[in-house]
Each structure stands twice: as C-alpha cells, then as structure tokens.
Coordinates of N, CA and C in Angstrom, one line a residue:
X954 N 0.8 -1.2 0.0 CA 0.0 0.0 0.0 C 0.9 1.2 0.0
X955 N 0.6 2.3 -1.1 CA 0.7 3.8 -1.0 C 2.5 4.2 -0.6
X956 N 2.8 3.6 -1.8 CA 4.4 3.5 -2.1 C 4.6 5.3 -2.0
X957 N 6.0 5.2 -1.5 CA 6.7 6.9 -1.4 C 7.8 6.6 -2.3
X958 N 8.5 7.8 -2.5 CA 9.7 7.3 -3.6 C 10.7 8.2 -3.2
X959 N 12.0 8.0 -3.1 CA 13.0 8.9 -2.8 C 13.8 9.1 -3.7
X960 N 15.1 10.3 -4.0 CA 15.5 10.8 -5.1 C 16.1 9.9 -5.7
X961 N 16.7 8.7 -5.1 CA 17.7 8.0 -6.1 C 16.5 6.8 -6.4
X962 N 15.4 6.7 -5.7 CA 14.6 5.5 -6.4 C 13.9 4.7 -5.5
X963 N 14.6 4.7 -4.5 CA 14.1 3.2 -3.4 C 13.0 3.6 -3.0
X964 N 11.8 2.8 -3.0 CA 10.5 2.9 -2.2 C 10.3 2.2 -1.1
X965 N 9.5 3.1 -0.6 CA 8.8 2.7 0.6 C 7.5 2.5 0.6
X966 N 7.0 1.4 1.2 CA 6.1 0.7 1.1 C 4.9 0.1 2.4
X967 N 3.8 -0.1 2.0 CA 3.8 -0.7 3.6 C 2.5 -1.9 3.1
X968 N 3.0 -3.2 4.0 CA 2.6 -4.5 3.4 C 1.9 -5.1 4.6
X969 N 0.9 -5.7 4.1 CA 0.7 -6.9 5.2 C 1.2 -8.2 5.0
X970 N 1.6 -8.7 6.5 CA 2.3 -10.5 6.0 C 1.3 -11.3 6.0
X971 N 1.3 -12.3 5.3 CA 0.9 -13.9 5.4 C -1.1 -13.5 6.3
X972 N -1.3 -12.8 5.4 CA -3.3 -12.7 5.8 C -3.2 -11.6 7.1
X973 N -2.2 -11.3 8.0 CA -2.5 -10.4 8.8 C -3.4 -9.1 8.6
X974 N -3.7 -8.5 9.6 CA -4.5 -7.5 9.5 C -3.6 -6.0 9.9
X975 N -2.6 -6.5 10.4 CA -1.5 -5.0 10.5 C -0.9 -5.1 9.1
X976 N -0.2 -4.1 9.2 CA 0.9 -3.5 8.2 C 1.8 -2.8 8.9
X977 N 2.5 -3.6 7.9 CA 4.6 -3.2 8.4 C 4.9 -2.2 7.4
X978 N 6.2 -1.3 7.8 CA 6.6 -0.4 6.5 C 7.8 -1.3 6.0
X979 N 8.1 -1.6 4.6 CA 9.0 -1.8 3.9 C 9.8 -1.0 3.0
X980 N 11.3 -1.4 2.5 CA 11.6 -0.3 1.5 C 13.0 -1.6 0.6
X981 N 12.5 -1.2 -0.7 CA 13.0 -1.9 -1.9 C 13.8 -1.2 -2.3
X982 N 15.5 -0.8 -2.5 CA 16.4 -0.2 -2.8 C 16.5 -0.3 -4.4
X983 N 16.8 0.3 -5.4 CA 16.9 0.3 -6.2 C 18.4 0.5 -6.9
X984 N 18.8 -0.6 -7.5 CA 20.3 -0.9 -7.4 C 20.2 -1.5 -8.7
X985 N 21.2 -0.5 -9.8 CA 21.4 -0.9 -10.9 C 20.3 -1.2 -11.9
X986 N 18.9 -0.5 -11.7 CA 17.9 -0.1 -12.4 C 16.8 -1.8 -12.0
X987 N 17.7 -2.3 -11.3 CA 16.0 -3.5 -10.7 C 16.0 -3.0 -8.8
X988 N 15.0 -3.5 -8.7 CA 14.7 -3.4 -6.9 C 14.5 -4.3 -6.3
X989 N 15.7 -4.9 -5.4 CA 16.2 -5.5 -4.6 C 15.1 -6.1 -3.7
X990 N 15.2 -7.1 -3.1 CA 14.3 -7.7 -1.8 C 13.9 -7.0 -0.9
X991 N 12.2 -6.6 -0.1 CA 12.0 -5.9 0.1 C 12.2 -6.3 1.5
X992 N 12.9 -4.9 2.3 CA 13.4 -5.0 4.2 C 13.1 -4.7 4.7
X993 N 12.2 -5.3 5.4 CA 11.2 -4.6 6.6 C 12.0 -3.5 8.0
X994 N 11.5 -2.5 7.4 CA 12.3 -1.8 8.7 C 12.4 -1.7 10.7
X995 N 13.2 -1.3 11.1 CA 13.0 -1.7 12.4 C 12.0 -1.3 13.1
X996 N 11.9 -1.7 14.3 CA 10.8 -1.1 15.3 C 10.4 0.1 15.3
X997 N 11.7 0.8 15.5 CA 11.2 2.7 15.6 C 10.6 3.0 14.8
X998 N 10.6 2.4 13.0 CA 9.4 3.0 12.0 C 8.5 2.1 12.6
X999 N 8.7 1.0 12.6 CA 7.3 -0.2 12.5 C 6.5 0.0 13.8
X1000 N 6.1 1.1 14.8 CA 6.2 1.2 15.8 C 4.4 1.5 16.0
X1001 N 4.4 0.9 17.1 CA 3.1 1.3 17.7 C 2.1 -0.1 17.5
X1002 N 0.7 -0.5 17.1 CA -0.1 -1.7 16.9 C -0.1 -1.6 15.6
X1003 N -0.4 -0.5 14.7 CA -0.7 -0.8 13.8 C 0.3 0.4 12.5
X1004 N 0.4 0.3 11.4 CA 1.0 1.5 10.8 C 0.3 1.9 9.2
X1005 N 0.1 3.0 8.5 CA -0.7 3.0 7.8 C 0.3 4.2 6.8
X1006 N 0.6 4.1 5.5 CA 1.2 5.3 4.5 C 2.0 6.2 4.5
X1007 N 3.2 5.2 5.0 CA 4.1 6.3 5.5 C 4.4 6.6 4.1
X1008 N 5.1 8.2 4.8 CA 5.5 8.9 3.7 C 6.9 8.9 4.3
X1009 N 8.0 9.0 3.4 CA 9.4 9.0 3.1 C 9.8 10.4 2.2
X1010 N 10.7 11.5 3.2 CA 11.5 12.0 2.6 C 12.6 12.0 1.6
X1011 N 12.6 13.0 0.3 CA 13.2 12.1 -0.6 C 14.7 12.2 -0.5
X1012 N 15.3 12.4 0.4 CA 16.2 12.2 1.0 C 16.8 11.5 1.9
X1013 N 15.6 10.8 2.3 CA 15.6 9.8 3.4 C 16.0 10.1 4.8
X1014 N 15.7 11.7 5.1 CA 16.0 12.1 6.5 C 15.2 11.7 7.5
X1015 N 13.9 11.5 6.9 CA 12.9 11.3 8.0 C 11.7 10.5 7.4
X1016 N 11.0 10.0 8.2 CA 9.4 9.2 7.4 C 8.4 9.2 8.3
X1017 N 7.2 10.2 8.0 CA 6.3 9.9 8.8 C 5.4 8.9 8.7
X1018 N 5.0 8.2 9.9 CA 4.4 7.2 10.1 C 3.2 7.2 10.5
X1019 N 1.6 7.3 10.5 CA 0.9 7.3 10.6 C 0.4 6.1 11.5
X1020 N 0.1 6.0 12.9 CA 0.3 4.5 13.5 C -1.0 5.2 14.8
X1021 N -1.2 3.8 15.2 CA -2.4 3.7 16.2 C -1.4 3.0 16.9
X1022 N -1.6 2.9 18.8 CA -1.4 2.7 19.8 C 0.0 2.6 20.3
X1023 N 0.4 4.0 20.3 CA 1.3 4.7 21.0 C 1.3 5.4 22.9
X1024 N 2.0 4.6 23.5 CA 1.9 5.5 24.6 C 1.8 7.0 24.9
X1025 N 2.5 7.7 24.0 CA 2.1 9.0 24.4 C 1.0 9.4 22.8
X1026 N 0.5 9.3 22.4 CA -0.7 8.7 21.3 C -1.8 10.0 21.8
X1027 N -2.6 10.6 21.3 CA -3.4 11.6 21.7 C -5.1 11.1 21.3
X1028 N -5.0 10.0 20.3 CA -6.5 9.4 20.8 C -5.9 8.6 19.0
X1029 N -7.2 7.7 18.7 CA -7.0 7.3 17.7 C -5.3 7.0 16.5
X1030 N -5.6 7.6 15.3 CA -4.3 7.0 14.6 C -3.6 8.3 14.9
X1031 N -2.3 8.7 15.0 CA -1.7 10.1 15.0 C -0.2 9.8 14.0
X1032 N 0.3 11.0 13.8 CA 1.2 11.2 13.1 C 2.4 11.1 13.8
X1033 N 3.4 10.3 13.7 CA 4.5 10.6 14.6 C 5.6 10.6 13.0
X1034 N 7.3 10.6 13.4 CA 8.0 10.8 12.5 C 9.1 10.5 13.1
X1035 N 10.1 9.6 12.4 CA 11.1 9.1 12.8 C 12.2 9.9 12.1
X1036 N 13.4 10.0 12.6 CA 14.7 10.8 11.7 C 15.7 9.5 11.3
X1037 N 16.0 9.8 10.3 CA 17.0 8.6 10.0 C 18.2 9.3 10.5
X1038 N 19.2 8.5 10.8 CA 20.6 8.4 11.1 C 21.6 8.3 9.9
X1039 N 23.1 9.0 9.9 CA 23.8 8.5 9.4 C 24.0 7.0 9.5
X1040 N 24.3 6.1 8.3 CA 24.5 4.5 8.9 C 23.2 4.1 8.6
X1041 N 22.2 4.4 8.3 CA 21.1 4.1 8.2 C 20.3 3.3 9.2
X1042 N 20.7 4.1 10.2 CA 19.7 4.3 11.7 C 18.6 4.8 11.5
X1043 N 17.9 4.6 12.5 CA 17.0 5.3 12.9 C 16.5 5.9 14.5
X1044 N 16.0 6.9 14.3 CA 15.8 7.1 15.7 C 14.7 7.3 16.3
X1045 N 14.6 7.4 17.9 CA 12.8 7.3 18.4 C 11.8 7.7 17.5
X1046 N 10.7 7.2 17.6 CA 9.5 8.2 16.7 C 9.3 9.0 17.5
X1047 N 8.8 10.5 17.4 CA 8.5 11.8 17.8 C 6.8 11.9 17.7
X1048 N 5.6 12.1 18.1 CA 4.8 12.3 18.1 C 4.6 13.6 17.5
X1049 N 4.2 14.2 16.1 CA 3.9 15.2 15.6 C 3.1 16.6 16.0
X1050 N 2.7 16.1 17.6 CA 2.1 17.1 18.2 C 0.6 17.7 17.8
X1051 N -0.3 18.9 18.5 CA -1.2 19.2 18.5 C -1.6 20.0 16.8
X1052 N -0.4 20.1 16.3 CA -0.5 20.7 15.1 C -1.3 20.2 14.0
X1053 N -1.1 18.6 14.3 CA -1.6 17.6 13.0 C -2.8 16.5 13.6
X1054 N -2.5 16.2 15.1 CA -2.9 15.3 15.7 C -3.9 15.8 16.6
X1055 N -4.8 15.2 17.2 CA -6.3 15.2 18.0 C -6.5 14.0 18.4
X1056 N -7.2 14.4 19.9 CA -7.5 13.5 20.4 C -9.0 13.0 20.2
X1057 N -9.7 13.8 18.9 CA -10.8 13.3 18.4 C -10.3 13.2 17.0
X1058 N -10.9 12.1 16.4 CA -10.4 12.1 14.9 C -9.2 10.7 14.8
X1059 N -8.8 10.6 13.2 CA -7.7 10.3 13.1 C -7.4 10.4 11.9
X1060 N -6.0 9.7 11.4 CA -5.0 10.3 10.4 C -4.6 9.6 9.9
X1061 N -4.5 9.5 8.3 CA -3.9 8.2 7.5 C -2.5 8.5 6.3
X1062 N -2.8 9.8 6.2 CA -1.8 9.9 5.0 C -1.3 11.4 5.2
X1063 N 0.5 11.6 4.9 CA 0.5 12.4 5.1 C 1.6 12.8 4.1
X1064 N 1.8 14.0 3.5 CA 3.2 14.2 2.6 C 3.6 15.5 2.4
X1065 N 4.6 15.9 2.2 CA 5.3 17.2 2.0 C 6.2 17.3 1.0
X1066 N 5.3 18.1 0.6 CA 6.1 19.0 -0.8 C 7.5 19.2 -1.2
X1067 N 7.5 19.2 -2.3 CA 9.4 18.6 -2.9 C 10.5 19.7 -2.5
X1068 N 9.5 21.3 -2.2 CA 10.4 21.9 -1.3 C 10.5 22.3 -0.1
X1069 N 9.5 21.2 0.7 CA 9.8 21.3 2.0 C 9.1 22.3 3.1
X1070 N 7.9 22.6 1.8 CA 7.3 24.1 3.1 C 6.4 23.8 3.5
X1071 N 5.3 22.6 3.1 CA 4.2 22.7 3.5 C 4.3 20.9 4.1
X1072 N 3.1 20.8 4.4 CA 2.9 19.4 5.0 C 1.7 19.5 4.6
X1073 N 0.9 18.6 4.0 CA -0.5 18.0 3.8 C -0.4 16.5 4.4
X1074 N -1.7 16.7 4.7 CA -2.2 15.4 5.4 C -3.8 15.4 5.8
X1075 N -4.3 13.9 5.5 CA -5.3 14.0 5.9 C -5.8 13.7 7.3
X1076 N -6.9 13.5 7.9 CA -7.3 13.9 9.2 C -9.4 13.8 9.3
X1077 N -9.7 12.9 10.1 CA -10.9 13.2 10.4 C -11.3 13.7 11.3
X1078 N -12.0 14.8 11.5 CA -12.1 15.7 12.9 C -13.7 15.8 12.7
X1079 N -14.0 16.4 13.8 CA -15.3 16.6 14.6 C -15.3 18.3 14.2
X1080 N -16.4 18.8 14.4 CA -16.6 20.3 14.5 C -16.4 20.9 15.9
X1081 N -15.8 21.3 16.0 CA -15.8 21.9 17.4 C -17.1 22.4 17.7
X1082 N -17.9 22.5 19.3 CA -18.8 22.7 19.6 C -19.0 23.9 19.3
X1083 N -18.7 24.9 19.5 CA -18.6 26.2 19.0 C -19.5 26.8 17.8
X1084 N -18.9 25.8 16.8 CA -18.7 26.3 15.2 C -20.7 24.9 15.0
X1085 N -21.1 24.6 16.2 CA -22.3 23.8 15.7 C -23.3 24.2 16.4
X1086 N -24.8 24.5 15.3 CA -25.5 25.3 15.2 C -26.4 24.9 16.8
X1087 N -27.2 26.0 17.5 CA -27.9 25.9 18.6 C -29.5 25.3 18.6
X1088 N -30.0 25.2 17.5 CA -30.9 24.2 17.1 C -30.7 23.4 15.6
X1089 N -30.8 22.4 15.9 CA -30.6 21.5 15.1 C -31.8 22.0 13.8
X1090 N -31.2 21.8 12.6 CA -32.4 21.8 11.6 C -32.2 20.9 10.1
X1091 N -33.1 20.3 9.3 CA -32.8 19.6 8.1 C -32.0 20.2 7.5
X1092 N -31.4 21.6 7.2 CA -30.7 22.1 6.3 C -29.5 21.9 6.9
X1093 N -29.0 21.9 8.5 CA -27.8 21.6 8.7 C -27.4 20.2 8.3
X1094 N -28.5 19.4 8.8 CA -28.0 18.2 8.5 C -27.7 17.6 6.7
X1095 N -28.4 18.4 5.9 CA -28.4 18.2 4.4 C -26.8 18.8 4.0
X1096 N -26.2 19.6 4.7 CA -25.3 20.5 4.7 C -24.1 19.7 5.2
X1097 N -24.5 18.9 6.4 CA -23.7 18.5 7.2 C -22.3 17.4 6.5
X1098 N -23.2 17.0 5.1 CA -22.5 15.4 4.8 C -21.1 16.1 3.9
X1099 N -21.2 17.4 3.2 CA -20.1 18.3 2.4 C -19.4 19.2 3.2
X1100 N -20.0 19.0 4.7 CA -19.1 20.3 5.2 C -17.7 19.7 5.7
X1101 N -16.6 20.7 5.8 CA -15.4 20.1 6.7 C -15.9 19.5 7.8
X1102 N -15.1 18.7 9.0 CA -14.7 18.9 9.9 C -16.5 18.1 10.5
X1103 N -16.8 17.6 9.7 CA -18.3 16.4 9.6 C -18.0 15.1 10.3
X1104 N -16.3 14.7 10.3 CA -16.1 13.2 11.3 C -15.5 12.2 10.2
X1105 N -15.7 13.0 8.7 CA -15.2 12.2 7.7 C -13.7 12.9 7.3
X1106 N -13.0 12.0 6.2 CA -12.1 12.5 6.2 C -11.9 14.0 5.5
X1107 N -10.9 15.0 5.6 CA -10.5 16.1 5.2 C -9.4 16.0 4.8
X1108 N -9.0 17.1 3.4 CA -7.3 17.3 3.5 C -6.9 18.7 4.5
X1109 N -5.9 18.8 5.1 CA -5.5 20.0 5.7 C -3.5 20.0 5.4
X1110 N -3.5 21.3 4.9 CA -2.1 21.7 5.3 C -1.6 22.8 5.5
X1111 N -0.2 22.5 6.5 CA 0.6 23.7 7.6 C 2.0 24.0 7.1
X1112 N 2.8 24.6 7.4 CA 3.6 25.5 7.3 C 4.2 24.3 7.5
X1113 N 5.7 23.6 7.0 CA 6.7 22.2 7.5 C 7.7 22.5 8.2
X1114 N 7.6 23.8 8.7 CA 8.7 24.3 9.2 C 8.9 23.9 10.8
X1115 N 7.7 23.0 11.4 CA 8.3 22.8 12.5 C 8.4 21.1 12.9
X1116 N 8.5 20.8 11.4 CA 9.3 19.5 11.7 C 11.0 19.5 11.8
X1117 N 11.2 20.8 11.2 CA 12.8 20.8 11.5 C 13.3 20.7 13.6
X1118 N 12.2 21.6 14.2 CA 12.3 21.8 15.3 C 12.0 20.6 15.9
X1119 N 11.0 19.5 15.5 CA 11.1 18.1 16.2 C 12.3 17.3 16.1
X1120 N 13.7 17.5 15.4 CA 14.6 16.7 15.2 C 15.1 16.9 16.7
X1121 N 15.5 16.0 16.5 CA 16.6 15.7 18.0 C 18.0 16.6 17.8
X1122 N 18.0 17.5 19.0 CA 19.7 18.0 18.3 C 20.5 16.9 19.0
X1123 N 22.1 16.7 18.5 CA 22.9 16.0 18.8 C 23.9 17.1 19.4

C-alpha cells in the first residue's frame, strides 16, 4: 500500500504479512535499475499496533508514520516521525504534536512538498462545539454530509517548518 519514492529511487512501502491484519513499513532499494528484496524496517518505524502510509523524505532524513497505539498517542491514529541516522539508523519516533494530531479524529496519510514548506495530510475531525448550530435543523443536516470537519475525512495543510524543530539535536 501507498508507495513513497526517494531521489535516487528506493521505495517505501507498507505490506501486510501472510493474511494479517496489521501492516509493516517496507523499503526496496533500487540498485542498478532492478529493486532489490524488500526490508522490513526496524521497530522505531514499524512502531506502535498498527501503521498505515508512510510517507518518506526524498532524502531519506525522515518518514512519517501514521500509527495507532502509541503510549504517548493523543487518541485514535496520529502522526508521529522518525529521523533517520547516518548509517542508516533510525531514531525514536517523535509524536507530531497538536498541530496535526487530535485527540478526536484520526489520520492516514501524510506528505510534503518537494520543497519542504508545506505538510499536507489528511485527518478526520469533529466540529468543534462552538462552530455547531444551537438548534438543530434539516438544512444543517443536508449541509452537514459536504461540510469540513463532519467526522469524515478532510485534506489539511501547515507551514513544515516545525518538523525541522522536532529533530533531536545532537
């Protein structure tokens, strides 16, 4: 499911094994114009119960991972993001914060732009109580199935500039 591609070629992937019902992230190197056996990456990406579209920097600095049942997890699926290492490490996943993530709703797909400014991702959210009407009426509800922020999915995107500030300094 929902391959990413990086500049020199290798994808990332995410597979289910032998009938299971999770998905692992994978990535197929691309070596001398065929693609290599595909290697399931370690825990820090494959992390949490379940994982769903990660997206891969096309530099391979970072991959967000879209995953359900994380200890510090803010309700449902959330975005968290791993940094790769020289050596082709990896490091903790980082939880993406209140920026992307809600403790109502959840999130399946996310990607950023080839120059790095924006972040899109989708996200199901609730309307905030606020923004929903004080008597209920057929028109809201006829209204209700097109509008944002209905409990179905939406696209939304933010400024990418503070995934730089999630990195770990060394």
């Amino acid at each position: 499911f929902y391959p990413s591609l990086t500049k020199d070629g290798t994808i990332y992937f995410n597979r289910r094994q032998n009938g299971e019902r999770v998905e692992y992230i994978y990535r197929s190197r691309l070596v001398d114009g065929v693609y290599q056996t595909a290697e399931k990456l370690p825990e820090q990406v494959n992390c949490g119960a379940n994982r769903f579209n990660a997206f891969i920097a096309p530099d391979e600095s970072f991959i967000i991972v879209p995953t359900i049942g994380m200890k510090d997890g803010m309700g449902g699926v959330d975005y968290y993001i791993v940094f790769r290492n020289e050596g082709d490490t990896w490091q903790e996943p980082i939880n993406m914060g209140p920026s992307i993530n809600t403790a109502v709703g959840t999130g399946w797909s996310a990607s950023v732009t080839p120059d790095q400014k924006y972040l899109f991702f989708m996200a199901s959210r609730e309307m905030p109580k606020e923004n929903q009407p004080k008597e209920l009426s057929t028109n809201f509800f006829e209204n209700l199935l097109t509008m944002p922020q209905n409990g179905s999915a939406d696209i939304y995107w933010i400024d990418a500039k503070f995934i730089e500030d999630l990195k770990p300094k060394n």
